Coordinates of C-alpha atoms in Angstrom, one line a residue:
Chain A
M26 CA 0.0 0.0 0.0
S27 CA 2.5 2.5 1.2
R28 CA 5.1 1.4 -1.4
A29 CA 2.6 2.0 -4.3
R30 CA 1.7 5.4 -2.9
T31 CA 5.4 6.3 -2.7
A32 CA 5.9 5.2 -6.3
L33 CA 2.9 7.2 -7.4
V34 CA 4.0 10.3 -5.6
A35 CA 7.5 10.0 -6.9
S36 CA 6.5 9.5 -10.5
V37 CA 4.0 12.4 -10.3
G38 CA 6.8 14.6 -8.8
A39 CA 9.2 13.5 -11.6
V40 CA 6.6 14.3 -14.2
L41 CA 6.0 17.8 -12.8
A42 CA 9.7 18.5 -12.6
L43 CA 10.1 17.4 -16.2
T44 CA 7.2 19.5 -17.4
A45 CA 8.5 22.5 -15.6
A46 CA 11.9 22.1 -17.2
A47 CA 10.3 21.6 -20.6
C48 CA 8.0 24.5 -20.4
A49 CA 10.6 26.9 -19.0
P50 CA 11.0 29.6 -21.6
Q51 CA 14.3 29.5 -23.1
S52 CA 16.2 32.7 -23.6
T53 CA 16.5 33.1 -27.3
T54 CA 19.0 35.9 -27.2
S55 CA 22.7 35.3 -26.6
S56 CA 24.0 35.9 -23.1
A57 CA 25.5 39.2 -24.0
S58 CA 24.6 42.1 -21.7
S59 CA 23.6 45.1 -23.8
S60 CA 26.5 47.3 -23.1
S61 CA 26.5 50.4 -25.3
G62 CA 29.3 52.3 -26.9
M63 CA 31.6 49.5 -27.9
A64 CA 32.0 50.8 -31.4
S65 CA 35.6 50.8 -32.2
G66 CA 35.6 52.9 -35.3
S67 CA 39.2 52.0 -35.8
A68 CA 40.6 51.5 -39.3
S69 CA 40.0 48.0 -40.3
A70 CA 41.5 45.6 -42.7
G71 CA 39.0 45.9 -45.5
G72 CA 38.9 49.7 -45.9
S73 CA 36.2 52.1 -44.8
A74 CA 33.1 50.9 -43.0
T75 CA 30.9 53.6 -44.5
A76 CA 29.5 51.3 -47.1
V77 CA 27.5 49.4 -44.5
A78 CA 24.5 50.8 -42.7
A79 CA 24.9 52.2 -39.2
S80 CA 22.6 49.6 -37.7
C81 CA 25.3 47.1 -38.3
S82 CA 27.7 48.5 -35.7
T83 CA 30.2 46.3 -33.9
S84 CA 27.9 46.5 -30.8
S85 CA 24.8 45.3 -32.7
P86 CA 22.5 43.3 -30.4
S87 CA 22.3 40.6 -33.1
L88 CA 25.9 39.7 -32.6
Y89 CA 26.7 36.4 -30.8
K90 CA 29.1 38.4 -28.6
Q91 CA 29.1 42.1 -28.8
G92 CA 32.4 43.8 -29.8
Q93 CA 33.6 40.7 -31.6
L94 CA 32.6 38.9 -34.8
T95 CA 32.4 35.1 -34.2
V96 CA 33.1 33.2 -37.4
A97 CA 32.7 29.5 -37.8
T98 CA 34.1 26.9 -40.1
D99 CA 34.6 23.1 -40.1
S100 CA 37.8 21.4 -39.0
P101 CA 39.9 20.3 -40.9
A102 CA 39.8 23.4 -43.1
Y103 CA 41.4 22.5 -46.4
A104 CA 43.3 24.5 -48.9
P105 CA 42.7 26.5 -51.0
W106 CA 39.9 27.8 -48.8
F107 CA 42.1 28.0 -45.7
D108 CA 45.8 27.5 -45.1
S109 CA 47.2 24.7 -42.8
N110 CA 43.9 24.4 -40.9
K111 CA 44.4 27.8 -39.2
P112 CA 41.5 30.0 -40.3
S113 CA 42.8 32.9 -38.2
N114 CA 45.9 33.5 -40.2
G115 CA 44.0 35.3 -43.0
K116 CA 45.4 33.0 -45.6
G117 CA 43.3 31.0 -48.0
F118 CA 40.3 32.3 -50.0
E119 CA 37.5 31.9 -47.3
S120 CA 39.7 33.2 -44.5
A121 CA 40.4 36.3 -46.6
V122 CA 36.8 36.7 -47.4
A123 CA 35.8 36.5 -43.8
Y124 CA 38.3 39.1 -42.8
A125 CA 37.2 41.4 -45.6
V126 CA 33.6 41.1 -44.6
A127 CA 34.6 41.7 -41.0
G128 CA 36.4 44.8 -42.2
K129 CA 33.4 46.2 -44.0
L130 CA 31.3 45.6 -40.9
G131 CA 33.9 47.7 -38.9
F132 CA 35.7 44.9 -37.0
S133 CA 39.4 44.9 -36.8
A134 CA 41.2 41.6 -37.4
A135 CA 41.8 41.2 -33.7
Q136 CA 38.0 41.3 -33.1
V137 CA 37.4 38.3 -35.3
K138 CA 37.1 35.1 -33.3
W139 CA 37.1 31.7 -35.1
V140 CA 35.1 28.7 -33.8
V141 CA 34.8 25.2 -35.1
E142 CA 31.4 24.1 -36.3
P143 CA 31.0 20.7 -38.0
F144 CA 28.9 21.1 -41.2
D145 CA 26.3 18.6 -39.9
N146 CA 25.6 20.8 -36.9
S147 CA 25.7 24.2 -38.7
Y148 CA 22.1 24.0 -39.8
A149 CA 20.6 22.8 -36.5
P150 CA 17.5 24.8 -35.5
G151 CA 17.9 27.1 -32.5
A152 CA 20.5 29.4 -31.3
K153 CA 24.0 29.3 -32.9
N154 CA 27.3 29.9 -31.3
F155 CA 28.6 32.0 -34.3
D156 CA 27.6 35.0 -36.3
F157 CA 28.2 33.4 -39.6
D158 CA 29.6 30.2 -40.9
I159 CA 32.0 30.2 -43.9
N160 CA 32.5 26.6 -45.2
E161 CA 32.0 26.4 -48.9
I162 CA 28.3 26.1 -48.3
S163 CA 26.1 26.1 -51.4
A164 CA 23.0 28.2 -51.1
T165 CA 19.8 26.4 -52.3
A166 CA 16.2 27.4 -51.8
Q167 CA 15.5 24.2 -49.9
R168 CA 18.3 24.9 -47.5
A169 CA 17.3 28.5 -47.0
K170 CA 14.1 27.3 -45.2
A171 CA 16.3 26.3 -42.3
V172 CA 18.9 29.0 -42.2
D173 CA 19.7 32.4 -43.6
F174 CA 22.2 32.7 -46.5
S175 CA 24.0 35.8 -47.5
T176 CA 24.4 36.7 -51.1
G177 CA 27.0 34.5 -52.9
Y178 CA 30.6 35.3 -52.7
Y179 CA 31.9 32.7 -55.1
T180 CA 30.4 30.7 -58.1
A181 CA 31.5 27.1 -57.9
N182 CA 31.5 24.7 -60.8
Q183 CA 31.9 21.0 -60.4
G184 CA 35.1 19.5 -61.8
V185 CA 36.3 15.9 -62.5
L186 CA 39.7 14.6 -61.4
V187 CA 41.1 11.3 -62.5
L188 CA 44.5 9.5 -62.5
N189 CA 46.7 9.8 -65.7
K190 CA 46.9 6.0 -65.9
S191 CA 43.1 5.6 -65.6
G192 CA 41.1 4.4 -68.6
Y193 CA 38.9 7.4 -68.1
A194 CA 41.8 9.9 -68.6
T195 CA 40.7 10.4 -72.2
A196 CA 37.0 10.9 -71.6
T197 CA 35.7 14.1 -73.2
S198 CA 32.0 14.0 -72.1
L199 CA 30.0 13.3 -69.0
S200 CA 28.3 10.4 -70.6
A201 CA 31.8 8.7 -71.0
L202 CA 31.9 8.6 -67.2
K203 CA 28.6 6.7 -67.0
N204 CA 30.2 3.4 -65.9
A205 CA 33.0 4.9 -63.8
K206 CA 33.0 4.5 -60.0
I207 CA 32.9 8.1 -58.8
G208 CA 33.9 9.4 -55.4
V209 CA 32.4 12.5 -53.8
Q210 CA 32.6 14.1 -50.4
V211 CA 29.7 13.8 -48.0
A212 CA 27.5 16.8 -47.4
T213 CA 28.6 18.4 -50.7
T214 CA 26.3 19.2 -53.6
S215 CA 28.7 17.2 -55.8
Y216 CA 26.8 14.0 -55.0
Q217 CA 23.6 15.5 -56.4
A218 CA 25.4 16.9 -59.4
V219 CA 26.9 13.4 -60.2
V220 CA 23.5 11.8 -59.8
D221 CA 21.7 14.4 -61.9
E222 CA 24.3 15.1 -64.7
I223 CA 26.3 11.9 -65.1
K224 CA 23.6 9.4 -64.0
P225 CA 26.2 6.7 -63.2
T226 CA 25.4 3.0 -63.3
K227 CA 27.3 2.4 -60.1
A228 CA 26.3 4.2 -56.9
P229 CA 28.9 6.9 -56.0
S230 CA 31.2 6.3 -53.1
V231 CA 30.8 8.9 -50.4
Y232 CA 33.8 9.9 -48.2
N233 CA 34.2 12.1 -45.1
T234 CA 37.1 14.1 -46.4
T235 CA 38.9 14.9 -49.6
N236 CA 41.9 13.2 -48.0
D237 CA 39.9 9.9 -48.0
E238 CA 38.9 10.5 -51.6
I239 CA 42.5 10.8 -52.7
H240 CA 43.4 7.6 -50.9
A241 CA 40.5 5.7 -52.6
L242 CA 41.5 7.1 -56.0
Q243 CA 45.1 6.0 -55.5
N244 CA 44.1 2.6 -54.3
G245 CA 42.0 2.2 -57.4
Q246 CA 38.7 1.9 -55.4
I247 CA 37.2 4.8 -57.4
D248 CA 37.9 6.0 -60.9
A249 CA 37.2 9.7 -60.6
I250 CA 36.6 12.4 -58.0
V251 CA 33.9 15.0 -58.5
T252 CA 34.2 18.2 -56.4
D253 CA 34.2 21.9 -56.9
M254 CA 36.8 23.3 -59.3
P255 CA 39.1 25.1 -56.7
T256 CA 39.4 21.9 -54.7
V257 CA 40.1 20.0 -57.9
F258 CA 42.9 22.4 -58.7
Y259 CA 44.3 22.2 -55.3
L260 CA 44.2 18.3 -55.2
A261 CA 45.7 18.0 -58.6
G262 CA 48.4 20.5 -57.7
A263 CA 49.4 19.6 -54.2
E264 CA 47.9 16.3 -53.0
L265 CA 47.9 14.0 -56.0
T266 CA 50.8 12.9 -58.1
G267 CA 49.8 11.6 -61.5
G268 CA 46.4 13.2 -61.4
K269 CA 44.6 14.8 -64.3
I270 CA 41.9 17.4 -64.4
L271 CA 39.4 16.0 -66.8
G272 CA 37.3 19.1 -67.0
Q273 CA 34.3 20.9 -65.5
F274 CA 30.6 20.2 -65.7
N275 CA 28.5 21.9 -68.3
Y276 CA 25.3 22.8 -66.6
S277 CA 22.6 22.3 -69.1
G278 CA 20.2 25.0 -68.0
G279 CA 20.9 24.5 -64.3
T280 CA 22.5 27.3 -62.4
P281 CA 26.0 26.8 -61.1
E282 CA 26.2 26.9 -57.3
E283 CA 26.9 30.0 -55.3
F284 CA 28.8 29.7 -52.0
A285 CA 27.3 31.8 -49.3
L286 CA 27.7 32.6 -45.7
L287 CA 25.4 30.7 -43.4
L288 CA 23.6 32.6 -40.6
K289 CA 20.9 31.8 -38.1
K290 CA 17.4 31.9 -39.5
N291 CA 16.1 35.5 -39.4
S292 CA 19.4 36.7 -38.1
G293 CA 19.6 40.5 -37.7
L294 CA 23.0 40.4 -39.3
T295 CA 22.0 38.9 -42.7
S296 CA 21.3 42.3 -44.3
C297 CA 24.6 43.7 -42.8
V298 CA 26.6 40.9 -44.2
N299 CA 24.9 41.2 -47.6
Q300 CA 25.8 44.9 -47.6
A301 CA 29.4 44.1 -46.8
I302 CA 29.6 41.5 -49.6
A303 CA 28.0 44.0 -52.0
A304 CA 30.6 46.6 -51.0
L305 CA 33.4 44.0 -51.5
K306 CA 32.1 43.3 -55.0
A307 CA 31.7 47.0 -55.9
D308 CA 35.2 48.0 -54.9
G309 CA 36.9 45.0 -56.5
T310 CA 38.2 43.5 -53.3
L311 CA 36.4 40.2 -53.8
T312 CA 37.8 39.8 -57.3
K313 CA 41.3 40.5 -56.0
I314 CA 40.9 37.9 -53.2
T315 CA 39.5 35.4 -55.7
D316 CA 42.4 35.9 -58.1
Q317 CA 44.9 35.7 -55.3
W318 CA 43.8 32.4 -53.8
L319 CA 41.9 30.5 -56.5
S320 CA 43.2 29.5 -59.8
A321 CA 41.3 30.7 -62.8
S322 CA 39.2 27.9 -64.2
A323 CA 38.5 29.5 -67.5
N324 CA 41.0 27.4 -69.4
V325 CA 39.5 24.0 -68.3
T326 CA 37.6 22.1 -70.9
T327 CA 33.9 21.9 -70.4
L328 CA 32.5 18.3 -70.4
K329 CA 29.3 18.1 -72.5
Q330 CA 26.7 15.6 -71.8
Chain B
M239 CA 2.5 -48.4 -31.7
D240 CA 5.9 -48.8 -30.4
V241 CA 6.0 -46.9 -27.1
S242 CA 9.1 -47.3 -25.1
T243 CA 8.8 -47.7 -21.3
E244 CA 10.6 -44.4 -20.6
D245 CA 7.8 -42.4 -22.4
N246 CA 5.0 -43.3 -20.0
G247 CA 7.2 -43.7 -17.0
S248 CA 7.2 -41.8 -13.8
G249 CA 8.5 -38.6 -15.3
S250 CA 5.4 -37.6 -17.2
S251 CA 3.0 -38.6 -14.5
A252 CA 4.9 -36.5 -11.9
E253 CA 4.6 -33.5 -14.1
T254 CA 0.8 -33.7 -14.6
G255 CA 0.2 -34.5 -10.9
E256 CA -2.3 -37.2 -11.8
S257 CA -0.5 -40.2 -10.5
G258 CA -2.6 -43.3 -10.4
D259 CA -3.0 -43.4 -6.6
A260 CA -4.5 -39.9 -6.4
D261 CA -8.0 -41.2 -6.1
A262 CA -7.0 -42.9 -2.8
H263 CA -6.4 -39.5 -1.3
M264 CA -8.9 -36.9 -0.2
E265 CA -9.5 -34.3 -2.9
Y266 CA -7.5 -31.1 -2.2
R267 CA -9.6 -28.3 -0.9
P268 CA -7.9 -25.0 -0.1
S269 CA -8.7 -23.7 3.4
A270 CA -10.7 -20.5 4.1
G271 CA -7.4 -18.8 5.0
Q272 CA -5.8 -19.9 1.8
L273 CA -8.7 -18.6 -0.2
E274 CA -8.6 -15.3 1.6
R275 CA -4.9 -15.1 0.9
E276 CA -5.4 -15.8 -2.8
R277 CA -8.3 -13.2 -3.0
F278 CA -6.1 -10.6 -1.4
R279 CA -3.2 -11.3 -3.7
R280 CA -5.4 -11.0 -6.7
S281 CA -6.9 -7.7 -5.7
R282 CA -3.5 -6.4 -4.8
K283 CA -2.2 -7.4 -8.2
R284 CA -5.1 -5.7 -9.9
R285 CA -4.6 -2.5 -8.0
D286 CA -0.9 -2.5 -8.8
Q287 CA -1.5 -3.0 -12.5
W288 CA -4.0 -0.1 -12.5
I289 CA -1.6 2.2 -10.7
A290 CA 1.2 1.3 -13.1
T291 CA -1.0 1.9 -16.2
L292 CA -2.3 5.2 -14.9
C293 CA 1.2 6.5 -14.0
T294 CA 2.6 5.5 -17.3
V295 CA -0.2 7.2 -19.3
A296 CA 0.1 10.3 -17.1
F297 CA 3.8 10.4 -17.6
V298 CA 3.6 10.0 -21.4
V299 CA 0.9 12.7 -21.6
L300 CA 2.8 15.1 -19.5
V301 CA 6.1 14.6 -21.5
V302 CA 4.3 15.1 -24.8
V303 CA 2.4 18.2 -23.5
G304 CA 5.6 19.5 -22.2
M305 CA 7.4 19.0 -25.5
V306 CA 4.6 20.5 -27.6
A307 CA 4.2 23.5 -25.3
S308 CA 7.9 24.3 -25.4
P309 CA 8.8 27.5 -27.3
G310 CA 11.0 25.8 -29.8
W311 CA 8.6 23.0 -30.6
E312 CA 7.5 24.4 -34.0
R313 CA 11.1 24.3 -35.2
V314 CA 11.8 20.9 -33.8
H315 CA 8.7 19.7 -35.5
T316 CA 9.8 21.2 -38.8
Y317 CA 13.4 20.0 -38.8
F318 CA 13.2 16.7 -37.1
L319 CA 9.7 15.4 -37.7
D320 CA 8.9 16.5 -41.3
Y321 CA 6.5 13.9 -42.6
S322 CA 6.9 14.6 -46.3
E323 CA 10.7 14.6 -46.0
F324 CA 10.4 11.3 -44.1
T325 CA 8.4 9.6 -46.8
R326 CA 10.5 11.0 -49.5
T327 CA 13.8 9.8 -48.2
L328 CA 12.8 6.5 -46.6
P329 CA 13.0 4.3 -49.8
A330 CA 16.6 5.4 -50.4
I331 CA 17.5 4.8 -46.7
L332 CA 15.8 1.4 -46.9
R333 CA 18.0 0.5 -49.9
G334 CA 21.0 1.6 -47.9
F335 CA 19.8 -0.4 -44.9
W336 CA 19.8 -3.6 -47.0
L337 CA 23.6 -3.2 -47.2
N338 CA 23.8 -3.0 -43.4
V339 CA 21.7 -6.1 -43.1
Q340 CA 24.0 -8.0 -45.6
M341 CA 27.1 -6.8 -43.8
F342 CA 26.0 -7.9 -40.3
L343 CA 24.6 -11.2 -41.4
I344 CA 27.9 -12.1 -43.1
A345 CA 29.9 -10.7 -40.2
E346 CA 27.9 -12.6 -37.6
V347 CA 28.5 -16.0 -39.1
L348 CA 32.2 -15.4 -39.5
I349 CA 32.5 -13.9 -36.0
L350 CA 30.7 -16.9 -34.4
V351 CA 33.1 -19.4 -36.1
L352 CA 36.3 -17.4 -35.5
G353 CA 35.4 -16.4 -32.0
L354 CA 34.7 -19.9 -31.0
L355 CA 38.0 -21.1 -32.5
M356 CA 39.9 -18.4 -30.7
A357 CA 38.2 -19.2 -27.4
V358 CA 38.9 -23.0 -27.7
V359 CA 42.5 -22.2 -28.5
R360 CA 42.7 -20.1 -25.4
V361 CA 41.3 -22.8 -23.0
T362 CA 43.5 -25.6 -24.3
R363 CA 46.1 -26.9 -21.9
A364 CA 48.5 -28.8 -24.2
P365 CA 52.0 -27.4 -23.6
G366 CA 52.8 -27.7 -27.4
L367 CA 50.1 -25.2 -28.2
L368 CA 51.6 -22.4 -26.1
P369 CA 52.6 -20.3 -29.1
L370 CA 49.0 -20.5 -30.4
R371 CA 47.6 -19.5 -27.0
L372 CA 50.0 -16.5 -26.8
A373 CA 49.0 -15.4 -30.3
A374 CA 45.3 -15.7 -29.5
T375 CA 45.8 -13.7 -26.3
L376 CA 47.8 -11.0 -28.1
Y377 CA 45.1 -10.8 -30.8
V378 CA 42.3 -10.4 -28.2
D379 CA 44.2 -7.8 -26.3
V380 CA 45.1 -5.7 -29.3
F381 CA 41.8 -5.8 -31.2
R382 CA 39.6 -5.2 -28.1
G383 CA 41.8 -2.1 -27.3
V384 CA 41.6 -0.5 -30.7
P385 CA 38.6 1.7 -31.6
T386 CA 36.5 0.0 -34.2
L387 CA 36.4 3.1 -36.4
L388 CA 40.2 3.1 -36.5
L389 CA 40.2 -0.5 -37.6
V390 CA 37.8 0.3 -40.4
F391 CA 40.1 3.1 -41.6
L392 CA 43.2 0.9 -41.3
V393 CA 41.7 -2.1 -43.2
G394 CA 39.6 0.0 -45.6
F395 CA 42.4 2.4 -46.8
G396 CA 45.5 0.5 -45.6
L397 CA 44.9 -2.9 -47.0
P398 CA 44.3 -1.8 -50.6
A399 CA 47.2 0.5 -50.4
L400 CA 49.5 -2.5 -50.0
Q401 CA 48.6 -3.4 -53.6
L402 CA 48.8 -7.1 -52.9
Q403 CA 47.4 -9.6 -55.3
G404 CA 44.0 -10.9 -54.3
T405 CA 43.0 -8.3 -51.7
P406 CA 39.4 -7.3 -52.0
S407 CA 38.9 -3.8 -53.1
Q408 CA 35.1 -3.6 -52.4
P409 CA 34.8 -1.1 -49.6
W410 CA 32.0 -2.9 -47.9
V411 CA 33.9 -6.2 -47.9
L412 CA 36.9 -4.4 -46.3
G413 CA 34.5 -2.9 -43.8
V414 CA 33.1 -6.4 -42.9
I415 CA 36.7 -7.6 -42.5
A416 CA 37.4 -4.8 -40.0
L417 CA 34.2 -5.5 -38.1
V418 CA 35.0 -9.2 -38.0
L419 CA 38.5 -8.5 -36.6
S420 CA 37.1 -6.2 -33.9
Y421 CA 34.1 -8.3 -32.8
T422 CA 35.8 -11.7 -33.0
A423 CA 38.0 -10.5 -30.1
Y424 CA 34.9 -9.6 -28.0
V425 CA 33.0 -12.8 -28.9
A426 CA 36.1 -14.9 -28.2
E427 CA 36.1 -13.5 -24.7
V428 CA 32.4 -14.2 -24.2
F429 CA 32.9 -17.8 -25.4
R430 CA 35.9 -18.2 -23.1
A431 CA 33.9 -17.0 -20.1
G432 CA 31.3 -19.6 -21.1
L433 CA 33.8 -22.4 -21.4
N434 CA 35.3 -21.5 -18.0
S435 CA 31.9 -21.4 -16.4
V436 CA 31.4 -25.1 -16.9
H437 CA 32.5 -26.9 -13.7
P438 CA 35.8 -28.8 -13.9
A439 CA 34.0 -31.8 -12.5
Q440 CA 32.1 -32.1 -15.8
R441 CA 35.3 -32.5 -17.7
N442 CA 36.7 -35.0 -15.2
A443 CA 33.5 -37.0 -15.3
A444 CA 33.6 -37.1 -19.1
R445 CA 37.2 -38.2 -19.1
A446 CA 36.4 -40.9 -16.5
L447 CA 33.7 -42.3 -18.8
G448 CA 36.4 -42.7 -21.4
L449 CA 35.7 -39.7 -23.7
N450 CA 38.9 -38.2 -25.1
E451 CA 39.7 -34.5 -25.0
T452 CA 37.9 -33.7 -28.3
Q453 CA 34.8 -35.6 -27.5
T454 CA 34.7 -34.0 -24.0
L455 CA 34.8 -30.6 -25.5
R456 CA 32.3 -31.4 -28.3
H457 CA 29.7 -33.3 -26.3
V458 CA 30.0 -32.1 -22.7
I459 CA 31.7 -28.7 -22.3
L460 CA 30.6 -26.8 -25.4
P461 CA 26.8 -27.5 -25.2
Q462 CA 26.7 -26.2 -21.7
A463 CA 29.0 -23.2 -22.4
V464 CA 27.1 -22.1 -25.5
R465 CA 23.8 -22.2 -23.7
T466 CA 25.2 -19.9 -21.0
V467 CA 26.6 -17.3 -23.4
I468 CA 23.7 -16.9 -25.8
P469 CA 22.4 -13.7 -24.1
P470 CA 25.7 -11.9 -24.0
L471 CA 26.4 -13.0 -27.6
L472 CA 23.1 -11.4 -28.7
N473 CA 24.1 -8.3 -26.9
D474 CA 27.4 -8.2 -29.0
F475 CA 25.4 -8.8 -32.2
I476 CA 23.1 -5.9 -31.4
S477 CA 26.1 -3.7 -31.0
L478 CA 27.6 -5.1 -34.2
Q479 CA 24.5 -4.2 -36.1
K480 CA 24.7 -0.6 -35.2
D481 CA 28.5 -0.5 -35.9
T482 CA 27.9 -1.5 -39.5
A483 CA 27.2 2.2 -39.9
L484 CA 30.9 2.8 -39.3
V485 CA 31.7 1.2 -42.7
A486 CA 30.2 4.3 -44.3
V487 CA 33.5 6.1 -44.0
L488 CA 34.9 3.9 -46.7
G489 CA 32.4 5.1 -49.2
P490 CA 29.5 2.6 -49.5
L491 CA 26.0 4.0 -49.2
E492 CA 24.5 2.4 -46.1
A493 CA 21.5 3.6 -44.2
L494 CA 23.1 6.2 -42.0
R495 CA 25.1 7.7 -44.8
V496 CA 22.1 8.0 -47.1
A497 CA 20.3 9.7 -44.3
Q498 CA 23.3 12.1 -43.8
I499 CA 23.4 12.9 -47.5
N500 CA 19.7 13.8 -47.5
A501 CA 19.9 15.7 -44.3
D502 CA 22.8 17.7 -45.4
Y503 CA 21.3 18.4 -48.8
D504 CA 18.0 19.8 -47.5
F505 CA 19.2 21.0 -44.1
N506 CA 16.6 18.8 -42.4
Y507 CA 17.4 16.2 -39.8
T508 CA 14.3 14.0 -40.4
P509 CA 16.2 11.4 -42.6
Y510 CA 18.3 10.5 -39.5
L511 CA 15.0 9.6 -37.7
G512 CA 14.2 7.2 -40.6
A513 CA 17.5 5.5 -40.3
A514 CA 17.2 5.3 -36.5
L515 CA 13.8 3.7 -36.8
L516 CA 15.1 1.0 -39.2
F517 CA 17.9 0.1 -36.8
I518 CA 15.5 0.0 -33.9
A519 CA 13.1 -2.2 -35.9
I520 CA 15.9 -4.8 -36.0
T521 CA 17.6 -4.4 -32.7
I522 CA 14.5 -4.1 -30.4
P523 CA 13.2 -7.6 -31.2
M524 CA 16.7 -9.0 -30.7
T525 CA 17.0 -7.2 -27.4
R526 CA 13.7 -8.5 -26.2
Y527 CA 14.7 -12.0 -27.2
A528 CA 18.0 -11.7 -25.5
D529 CA 16.2 -10.5 -22.3
R530 CA 13.8 -13.5 -22.4
L531 CA 16.7 -15.9 -22.9
Q532 CA 18.5 -14.3 -20.0
R533 CA 15.4 -14.6 -17.8
K534 CA 15.2 -18.3 -18.7
V535 CA 18.8 -18.9 -17.8
A536 CA 18.3 -17.1 -14.5
Q537 CA 15.2 -19.3 -13.8
R538 CA 17.1 -22.4 -14.6
T539 CA 19.9 -21.3 -12.3
W540 CA 17.6 -20.1 -9.4
A541 CA 14.7 -22.4 -9.9
E542 CA 13.3 -21.6 -6.5
A543 CA 13.4 -17.8 -7.0
G544 CA 10.2 -17.5 -9.1
R545 CA 7.9 -14.7 -8.1

């Protein structure tokens, strides 16, 4: 009798506690106290901050932490996007873009703080622990339902990489790769591009990192790698001996992908970041950064269907 | 009708309780006190069942209400429980899951055979077999200590890199090899525990009856040992089934990988739920079965401890 009653009381108590915990309103804002007047106004890396509206100050309440810009990327961060897995050194295309955007927003290089955010976690609903994520993320309409994307800062085309000794080294069209075993990296849009454009007879192999792709290619477990052109250039130049860039995809009617910055859904910073990117495009900074870090892909053959 | 005398002997009649001389005795009538006791026990059991049911229902209702009332529920609902996303991706995940099923079925057979061999080697006592015993011990020590994922990487990328003739290049085959290496070590230990749990007197008795070592092992020790270790073996297999997802790092499209690709493509976590449900659909029946076996073993061991 008493034991049953104790159990009943205990379970009801537990339920009440759980409900209370579940119903407790979560604070949706970050834990930054709204201190005013942190605007640094100091000269920043990317030039004048006048191109961006005043509401985008360095003490904007939308920031994850006021007075600093918290930028996320995945680890390991590969070349040519980053250099030696240190995003904070300003080297590599995306690191340079992040610092340029920060400059336009009025942050000095010292006020930019990098955090690691695995790609799989970057689109989780709820609060984020960064202001924006820069990680070669392709913006699509479907994805934009879950997060905010900035305007694109780079147009990526898919490229094909094979070994010189491979039987596919002489292929001149996408349909010639139909029976090839193709490797792609997980969480990239390359997978979809392969399925849609090449329509291979064998299911593509999906790897965690480009490093694994290279191993599989050298071991003969796959015949070709499909990934974005800058990575293809980097792999062919630095990681793979005896590799050959077969060419780039010819998108029949489809739009090539745009890499964009990822922000929290309905983030107050999205418009600020967009203004910053527009300013970088207008004054030629973005072109300069692109030319500095990414090889021109104009001279690569286009693979027709 | 050729009925042997054992079949209608004392054993069966003792079980049914209808021995031939029952009519000679008074018919059993429970006393008033006994009836009262049984009535009380029945009512107590009914009341306990009601309380348990009500508490469970109340608990579930409160948890659901608490979840739905939370401020972020709308987003969770959209990004984890999207029905259209679920139905759209499930067929592809199911195709991937077929690969998981093939992998663990093949691996389980190999693991059973190799694990048993390893265990038998470790319990032998012949002095000439010491090198084998040492090798088996070393194998178990090393492969139980290495994280399974690392083994998958080593076998999956390392073995083909050796460029040896005749090594398989199929990623899922390499993955199965890695899983077999890892789990054989665990299962060998389970079998060894089972073999050691058989009382030494059993072996001595078998030897005294004139059975040689092999016959003793085959007919006396192993049957008893295997019966003891079936529940822990099933536990290891459930664990193995989930670990087939680790093979995804080598490239093949198994259930979790397909779910990941879809989730990353649309920025919606629902496909993971689909993959989880498929794994659960296989593992829960096995877990229940393992529990039932474990209960039966316990009842056999503590026959008097029934409630």
